[in-house]
XYZ file of C-alpha atoms in Angstrom:
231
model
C 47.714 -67.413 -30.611
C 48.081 -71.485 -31.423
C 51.255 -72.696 -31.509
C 52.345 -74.789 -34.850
C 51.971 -77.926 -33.189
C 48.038 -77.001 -31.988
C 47.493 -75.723 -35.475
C 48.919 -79.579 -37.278
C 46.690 -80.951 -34.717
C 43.712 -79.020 -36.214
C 44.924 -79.800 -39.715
C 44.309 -83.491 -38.882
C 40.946 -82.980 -38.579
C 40.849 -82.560 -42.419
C 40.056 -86.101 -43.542
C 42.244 -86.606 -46.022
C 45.592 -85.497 -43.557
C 44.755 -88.019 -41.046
C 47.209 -90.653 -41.730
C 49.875 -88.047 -41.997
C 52.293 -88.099 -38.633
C 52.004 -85.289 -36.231
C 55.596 -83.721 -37.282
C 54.845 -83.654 -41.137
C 51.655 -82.056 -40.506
C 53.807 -79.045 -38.510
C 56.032 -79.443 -41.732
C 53.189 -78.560 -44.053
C 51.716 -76.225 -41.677
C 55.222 -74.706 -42.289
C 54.927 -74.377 -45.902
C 51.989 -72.044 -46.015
C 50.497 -69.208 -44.414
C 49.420 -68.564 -41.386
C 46.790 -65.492 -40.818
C 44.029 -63.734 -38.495
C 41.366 -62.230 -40.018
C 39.006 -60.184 -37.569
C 35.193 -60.746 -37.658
C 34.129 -58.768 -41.229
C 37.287 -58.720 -42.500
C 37.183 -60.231 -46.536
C 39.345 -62.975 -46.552
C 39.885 -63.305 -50.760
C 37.313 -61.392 -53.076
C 35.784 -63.038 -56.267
C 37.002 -62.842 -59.561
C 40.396 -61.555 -58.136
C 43.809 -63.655 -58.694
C 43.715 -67.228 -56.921
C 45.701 -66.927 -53.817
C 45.546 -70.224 -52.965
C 43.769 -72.850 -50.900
C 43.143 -72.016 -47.458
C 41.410 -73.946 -44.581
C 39.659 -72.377 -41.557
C 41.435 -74.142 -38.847
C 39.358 -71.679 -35.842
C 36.534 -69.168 -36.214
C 33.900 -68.900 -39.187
C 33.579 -67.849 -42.767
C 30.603 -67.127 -45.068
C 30.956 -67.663 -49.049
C 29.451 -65.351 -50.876
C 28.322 -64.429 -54.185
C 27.209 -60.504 -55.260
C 24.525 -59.768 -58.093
C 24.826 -57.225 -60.070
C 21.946 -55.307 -58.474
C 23.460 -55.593 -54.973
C 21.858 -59.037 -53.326
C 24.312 -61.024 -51.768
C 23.674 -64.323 -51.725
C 25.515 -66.774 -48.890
C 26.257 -70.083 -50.759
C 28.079 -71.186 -47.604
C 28.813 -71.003 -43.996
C 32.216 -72.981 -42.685
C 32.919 -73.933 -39.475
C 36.658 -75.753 -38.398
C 38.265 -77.495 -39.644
C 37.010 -76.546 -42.992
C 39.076 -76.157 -46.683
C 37.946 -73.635 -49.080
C 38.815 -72.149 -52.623
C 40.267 -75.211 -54.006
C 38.639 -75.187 -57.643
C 40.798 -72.011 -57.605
C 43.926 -73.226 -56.623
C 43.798 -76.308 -58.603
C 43.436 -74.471 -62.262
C 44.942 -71.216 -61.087
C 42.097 -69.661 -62.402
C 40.174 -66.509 -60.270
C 38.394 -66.584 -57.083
C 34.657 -68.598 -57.895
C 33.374 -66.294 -54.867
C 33.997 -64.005 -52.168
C 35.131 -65.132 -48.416
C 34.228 -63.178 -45.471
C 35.083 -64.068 -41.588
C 32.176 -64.252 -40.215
C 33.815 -64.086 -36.517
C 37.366 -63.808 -35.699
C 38.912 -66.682 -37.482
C 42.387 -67.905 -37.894
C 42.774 -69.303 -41.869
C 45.650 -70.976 -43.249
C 46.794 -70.782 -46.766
C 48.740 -73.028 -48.952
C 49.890 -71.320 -52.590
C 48.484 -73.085 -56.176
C 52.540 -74.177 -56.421
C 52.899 -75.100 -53.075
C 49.120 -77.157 -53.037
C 51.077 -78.829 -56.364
C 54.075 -80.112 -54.223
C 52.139 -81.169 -51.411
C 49.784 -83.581 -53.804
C 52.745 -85.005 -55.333
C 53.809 -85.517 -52.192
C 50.867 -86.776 -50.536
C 48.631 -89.146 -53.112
C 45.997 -88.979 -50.300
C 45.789 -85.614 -50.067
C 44.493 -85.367 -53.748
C 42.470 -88.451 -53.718
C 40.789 -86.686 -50.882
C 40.877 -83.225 -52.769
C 39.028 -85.104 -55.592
C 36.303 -86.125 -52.848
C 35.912 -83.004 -52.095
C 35.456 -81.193 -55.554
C 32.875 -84.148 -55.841
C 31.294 -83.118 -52.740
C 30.572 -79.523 -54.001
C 29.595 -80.390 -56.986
C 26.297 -82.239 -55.643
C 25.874 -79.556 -53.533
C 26.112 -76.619 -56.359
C 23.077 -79.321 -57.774
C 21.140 -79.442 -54.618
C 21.172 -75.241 -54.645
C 19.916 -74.961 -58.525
C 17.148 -77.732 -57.586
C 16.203 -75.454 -54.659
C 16.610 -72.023 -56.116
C 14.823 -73.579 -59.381
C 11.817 -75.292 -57.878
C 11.116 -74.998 -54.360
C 9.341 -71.479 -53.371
C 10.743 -69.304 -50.381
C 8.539 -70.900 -47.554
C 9.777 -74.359 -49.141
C 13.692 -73.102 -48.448
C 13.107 -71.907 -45.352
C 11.431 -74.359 -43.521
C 14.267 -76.627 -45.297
C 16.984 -74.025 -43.921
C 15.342 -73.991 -40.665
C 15.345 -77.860 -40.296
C 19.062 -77.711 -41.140
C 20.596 -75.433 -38.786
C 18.253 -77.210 -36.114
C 19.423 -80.514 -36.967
C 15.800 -81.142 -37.699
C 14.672 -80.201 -34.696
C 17.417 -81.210 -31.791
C 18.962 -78.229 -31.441
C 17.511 -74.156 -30.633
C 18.926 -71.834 -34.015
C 21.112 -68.939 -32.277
C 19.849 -65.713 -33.909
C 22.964 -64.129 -33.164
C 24.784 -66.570 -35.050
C 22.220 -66.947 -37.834
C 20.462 -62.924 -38.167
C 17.443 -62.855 -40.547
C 19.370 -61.600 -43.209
C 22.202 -64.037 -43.269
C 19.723 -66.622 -43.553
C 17.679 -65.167 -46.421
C 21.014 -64.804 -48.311
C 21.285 -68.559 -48.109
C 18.335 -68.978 -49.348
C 18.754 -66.724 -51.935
C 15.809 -63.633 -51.048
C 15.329 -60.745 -49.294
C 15.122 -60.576 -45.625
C 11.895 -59.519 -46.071
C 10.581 -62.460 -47.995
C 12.203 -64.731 -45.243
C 10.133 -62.605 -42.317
C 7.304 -63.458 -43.861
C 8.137 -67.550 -43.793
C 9.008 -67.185 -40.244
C 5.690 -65.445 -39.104
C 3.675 -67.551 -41.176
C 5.384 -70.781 -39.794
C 5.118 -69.343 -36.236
C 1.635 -68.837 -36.847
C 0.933 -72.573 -37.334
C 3.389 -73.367 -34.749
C 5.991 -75.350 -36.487
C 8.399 -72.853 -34.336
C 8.445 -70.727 -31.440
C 10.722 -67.628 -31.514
C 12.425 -65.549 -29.194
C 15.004 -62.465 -29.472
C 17.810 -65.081 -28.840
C 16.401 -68.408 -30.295
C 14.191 -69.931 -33.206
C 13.383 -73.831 -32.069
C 12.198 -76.089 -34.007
C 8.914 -77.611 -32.424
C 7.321 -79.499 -35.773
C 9.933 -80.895 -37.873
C 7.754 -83.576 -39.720
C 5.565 -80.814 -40.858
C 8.311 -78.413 -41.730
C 9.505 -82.040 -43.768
C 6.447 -81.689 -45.660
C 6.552 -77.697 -46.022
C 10.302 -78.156 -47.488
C 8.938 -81.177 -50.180
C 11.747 -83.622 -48.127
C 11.082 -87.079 -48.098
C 11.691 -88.539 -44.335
C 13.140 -91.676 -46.159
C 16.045 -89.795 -48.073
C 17.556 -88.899 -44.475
């Protein structure tokens, strides 16, 4: 387990607790919650009672959202140092979406009062919250355009170029199974099969057991309607 000192080291890496000194970040460590959640294990459920703001300091998380026929849809996946769930906290209102760990993962957790004291506290750490909130919000626009106009092959090969850094790095299937990324893509694994084979068929990929990598990103580009200038 990570001592409080390793775990305000971590913290840091949130941008907006940079400039605070290593002892106040074990301070505010302090005031919340410290917790291990095993790989599976839901972390906060949606439409439940806020519990706070929490970031992933090690491990994964997905965020998730369940129709009401059943699909599960991944809107996110978080690596460290990551925050989460802070529309939530900041008008006390439910949880927007579910949290899962994704691998054993060790969260921390601040309360909606005790996210209030540390703002007034720390300016920075709400100008930085604010940054944030701004963040998601032209992401949340970037998923509608996708969902709304590009078809599945389109979000695939888009998918596909971003877990592969477009094309530098192999995609661990271990880490990223077929059906995890459908769900971010919003369809069936199924659906998303059918993208792969068809784009390993024109060899844009190659694809093993362990690996899917990346071997034409311009034309995957072109397949996803992204244009090479807005990188």
């Amino acid at each position: 387990m990570y001592s409080v000192s390793d775990l305000a080291q971590r913290l840091s890496g949130v941008e907006h607790f940079r400039r605070i000194q290593p002892a106040e970040l074990e301070n505010i460590i302090q005031m919340g919650q410290i917790r291990l959640y095993n790989a599976g294990e839901i972390i906060f459920q949606e439409a439940a009672p806020a519990e706070g703001m929490f970031v992933l300091l090690t491990g994964r998380i997905q965020l998730c959202k369940l129709s009401r026929q059943g699909q599960n849809a991944i809107l996110a996946i978080y690596d460290p140092v990551r925050m989460f769930n802070e529309v939530a906290a900041l008008d006390r209102g439910t949880n927007p979406v579910t949290a899962v760990a994704a691998e054993d993962s060790i969260v921390w957790r601040l309360s909606a009062d005790q996210l209030e004291q540390l703002v007034l506290r720390y300016p920075q750490v709400g100008l930085g919250l604010l940054r944030v909130l701004a963040e998601r919000n032209r992401y949340l626009i970037s998923r509608f355009e996708d969902v709304s106009f590009r078809p599945v092959m389109a979000r695939a090969a888009k998918l596909l170029l971003e877990l592969s850094e477009y094309g530098v790095e192999p995609i661990d299937r271990r880490k990223h199974p077929v059906h995890q990324m459908a769900a971010q893509i919003a369809t069936v694994p199924e659906a998303f099969s059918r993208a792969l084979k068809v784009l390993r068929s024109n060899g844009d990929i190659q694809c093993t057991g362990r690996v899917i990598q990346v071997i034409n990103p311009a034309h995957l580009l072109e397949i996803a309607e992204i244009d090479p200038r807005e990188l």
